[in-house]
Structure formats: C-alpha cells, structure tokens
C-alpha positions as a printed NumPy array, in Angstrom:
array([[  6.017,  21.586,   4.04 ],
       [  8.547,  19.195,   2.646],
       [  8.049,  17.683,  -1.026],
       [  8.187,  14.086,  -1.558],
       [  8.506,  12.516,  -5.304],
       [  5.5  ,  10.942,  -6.442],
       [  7.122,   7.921,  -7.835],
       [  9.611,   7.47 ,  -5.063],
       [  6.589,   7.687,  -2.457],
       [  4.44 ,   5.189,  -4.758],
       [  7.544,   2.55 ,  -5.041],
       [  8.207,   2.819,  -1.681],
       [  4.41 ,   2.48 ,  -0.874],
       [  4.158,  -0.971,  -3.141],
       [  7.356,  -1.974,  -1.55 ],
       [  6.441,  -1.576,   1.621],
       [  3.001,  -3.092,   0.831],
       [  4.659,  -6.157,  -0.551],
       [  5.222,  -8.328,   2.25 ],
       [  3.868,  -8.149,   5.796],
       [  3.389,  -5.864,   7.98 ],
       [  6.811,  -4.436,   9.194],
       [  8.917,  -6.975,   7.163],
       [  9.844,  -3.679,   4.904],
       [ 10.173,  -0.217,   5.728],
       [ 10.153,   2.812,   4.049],
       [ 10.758,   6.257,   5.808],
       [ 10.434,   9.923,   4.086],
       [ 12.664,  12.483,   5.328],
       [ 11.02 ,  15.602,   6.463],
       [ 13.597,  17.74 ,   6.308],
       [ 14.304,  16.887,   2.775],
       [ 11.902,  14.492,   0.988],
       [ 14.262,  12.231,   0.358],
       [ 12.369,   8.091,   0.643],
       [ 15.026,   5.629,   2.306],
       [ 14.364,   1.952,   2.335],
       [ 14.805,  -0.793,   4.258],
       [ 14.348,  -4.543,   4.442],
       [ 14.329,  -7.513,   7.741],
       [ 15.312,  -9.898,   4.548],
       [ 17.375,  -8.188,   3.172],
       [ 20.84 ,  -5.86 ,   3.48 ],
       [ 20.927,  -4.12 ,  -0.055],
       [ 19.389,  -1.069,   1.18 ],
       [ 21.684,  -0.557,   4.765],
       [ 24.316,   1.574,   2.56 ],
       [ 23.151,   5.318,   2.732],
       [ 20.812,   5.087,   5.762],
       [ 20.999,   7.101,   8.679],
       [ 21.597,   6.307,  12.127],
       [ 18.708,   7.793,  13.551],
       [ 16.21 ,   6.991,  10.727],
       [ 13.952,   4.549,  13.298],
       [ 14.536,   6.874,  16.406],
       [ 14.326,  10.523,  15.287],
       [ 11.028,  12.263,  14.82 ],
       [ 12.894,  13.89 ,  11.335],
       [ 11.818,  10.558,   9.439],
       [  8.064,   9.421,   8.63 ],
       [  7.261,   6.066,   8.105],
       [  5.398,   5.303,   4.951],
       [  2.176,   2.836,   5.891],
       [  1.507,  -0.264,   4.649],
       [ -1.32 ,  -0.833,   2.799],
       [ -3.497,  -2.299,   5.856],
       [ -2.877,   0.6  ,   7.623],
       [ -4.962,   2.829,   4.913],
       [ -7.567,   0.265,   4.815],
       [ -6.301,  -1.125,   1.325],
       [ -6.116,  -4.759,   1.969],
       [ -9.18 ,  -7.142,   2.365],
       [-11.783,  -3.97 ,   3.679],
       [-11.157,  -2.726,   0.201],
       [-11.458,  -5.777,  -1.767],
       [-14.89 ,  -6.163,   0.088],
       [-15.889,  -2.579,  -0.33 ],
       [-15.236,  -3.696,  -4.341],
       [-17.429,  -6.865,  -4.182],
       [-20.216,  -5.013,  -2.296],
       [-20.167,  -2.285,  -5.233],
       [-19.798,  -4.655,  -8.002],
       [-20.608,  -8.057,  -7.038],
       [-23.127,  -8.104,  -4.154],
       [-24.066, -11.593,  -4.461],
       [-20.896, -12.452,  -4.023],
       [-19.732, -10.911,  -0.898],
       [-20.28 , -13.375,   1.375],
       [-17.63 , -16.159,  -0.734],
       [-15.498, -13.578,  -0.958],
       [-15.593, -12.887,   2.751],
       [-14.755, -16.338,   3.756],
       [-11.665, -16.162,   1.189],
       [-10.473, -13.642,   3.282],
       [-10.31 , -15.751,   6.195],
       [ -8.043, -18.432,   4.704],
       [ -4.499, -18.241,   3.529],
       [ -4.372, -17.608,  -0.767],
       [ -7.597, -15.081,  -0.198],
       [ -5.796, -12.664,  -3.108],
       [ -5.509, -15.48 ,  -5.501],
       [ -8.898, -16.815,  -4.879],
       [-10.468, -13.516,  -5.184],
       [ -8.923, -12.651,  -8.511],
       [ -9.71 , -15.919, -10.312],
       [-13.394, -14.742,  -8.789],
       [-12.817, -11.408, -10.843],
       [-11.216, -12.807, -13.894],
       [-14.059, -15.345, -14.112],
       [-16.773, -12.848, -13.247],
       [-15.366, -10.285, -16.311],
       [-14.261,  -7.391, -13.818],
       [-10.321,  -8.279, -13.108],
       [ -9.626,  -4.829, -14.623],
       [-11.965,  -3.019, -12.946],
       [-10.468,  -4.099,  -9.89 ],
       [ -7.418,  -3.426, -10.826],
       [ -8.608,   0.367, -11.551],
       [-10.907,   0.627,  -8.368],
       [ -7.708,  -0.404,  -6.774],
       [ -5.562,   2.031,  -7.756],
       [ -7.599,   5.046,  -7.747],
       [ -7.798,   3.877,  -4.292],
       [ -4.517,   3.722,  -3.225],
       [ -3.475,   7.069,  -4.672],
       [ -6.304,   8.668,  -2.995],
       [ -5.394,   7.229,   0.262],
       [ -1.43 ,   8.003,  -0.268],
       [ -2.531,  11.895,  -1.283],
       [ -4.639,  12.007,   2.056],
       [ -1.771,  10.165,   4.219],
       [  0.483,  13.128,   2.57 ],
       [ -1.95 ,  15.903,   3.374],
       [ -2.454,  14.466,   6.987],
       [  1.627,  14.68 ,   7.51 ],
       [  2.276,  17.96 ,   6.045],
       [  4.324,  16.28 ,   2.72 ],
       [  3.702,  17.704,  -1.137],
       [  3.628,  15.362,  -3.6  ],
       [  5.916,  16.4  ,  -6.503],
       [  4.507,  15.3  , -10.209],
       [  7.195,  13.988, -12.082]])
C-alpha cells in the first residue's frame, strides 16, 4: 500500500474538480505517492512529468468531483435534508447554466450557506478516504 499526502491528494482533488470534466488531471503514483498535475489550458505543470503517466497502469487518476457523486446529486441530497420545500427550485437550477451561483444565493438567503459549506466538505473527505481505501492508497496526516 502506497501513501499519498493528504494535502497534496486534497489540492489535487479541488484542482481537478475545478473545471470540467477532463480539462485537468491529476495522477498519484503508486509506486511512490507522489501527485503529478496536469492541465489542457495550461503548460506550467509539463516539467517533471513522466512519459508514461496517461499509459502505464503505475499512475491513478484522481476523480473529479462528479465522479464521487459531489456535484449537483450532493447539493440535492443537502436541500432534501435541510430545505425540503425547496428541492424542486433547486432542481431546476441544476438544469440551467449558473446552477452553483443560484443555489448559494438560495443558501445565503435561507441562513444555511455555512452549513453547506460544512455538509460539503465532510462530504468530500469522506468520499476521497473511500476512493483511497477502494485503490489501495494511505492517506498520510500532515
């Protein structure tokens, strides 16, 4: 079982997370936990990456966040615990561009933006500690 930094795997989580799906990568080594990053928009990360890091089966590619179920299934999963009346506005945000933004002024104006905020990330690190477990990575506490 190879270890993988907490903070590196988190970073490289939001990072990945950040745009759509497959505009960044993120890859941990499983030979030695080491997180390497890369970008379609960009060439800053191209210096110290291997050759085979998108072929060999020695590199894992951390998920984005749709790929745990952390994008709109999660923000209704929220509403449906906290906000049950308003599930069904929140459901048609989610199938127009802006949704995010939309759904936060929602929260904000409801008086449970930081709740989300907490829901959210208890969340993703229980998802990123069960995505570890599944591949066989420690996570290293820093």
């Amino acid at each position: 079982m190879v270890a993988v930094n907490h903070d590196e795997l988190s970073m490289a989580f939001d990072f990945v997370s950040f745009a759509a799906p497959m505009e960044h990568n993120a890859y941990v080594s499983l030979d030695t936990g080491k997180v390497y990053w890369t970008s379609d928009s960009t060439d800053a990360f191209d210096e110290d990456l291997p050759d085979d890091l998108e072929t060999s089966d020695r590199y894992l590619a951390i998920p984005h966040k749709s790929e745990l179920d952390l994008g709109r299934s999660l923000a209704l999963r929220f509403v449906a615990q906290k906000l049950p009346a308003c599930y069904d506005l929140v459901e048609e945000f989610f199938r127009r561009q802006g949704a995010y933004a939309r759904f936060k002024d929602l929260l904000e104006r409801e008086g449970v933006l930081e709740l989300w905020y907490s829901f959210e990330a208890d969340s993703v690190e229980r998802a990123l500690r069960q995505w570890c477990a599944e591949n066989g990575l420690e996570i290293l506490e820093t």
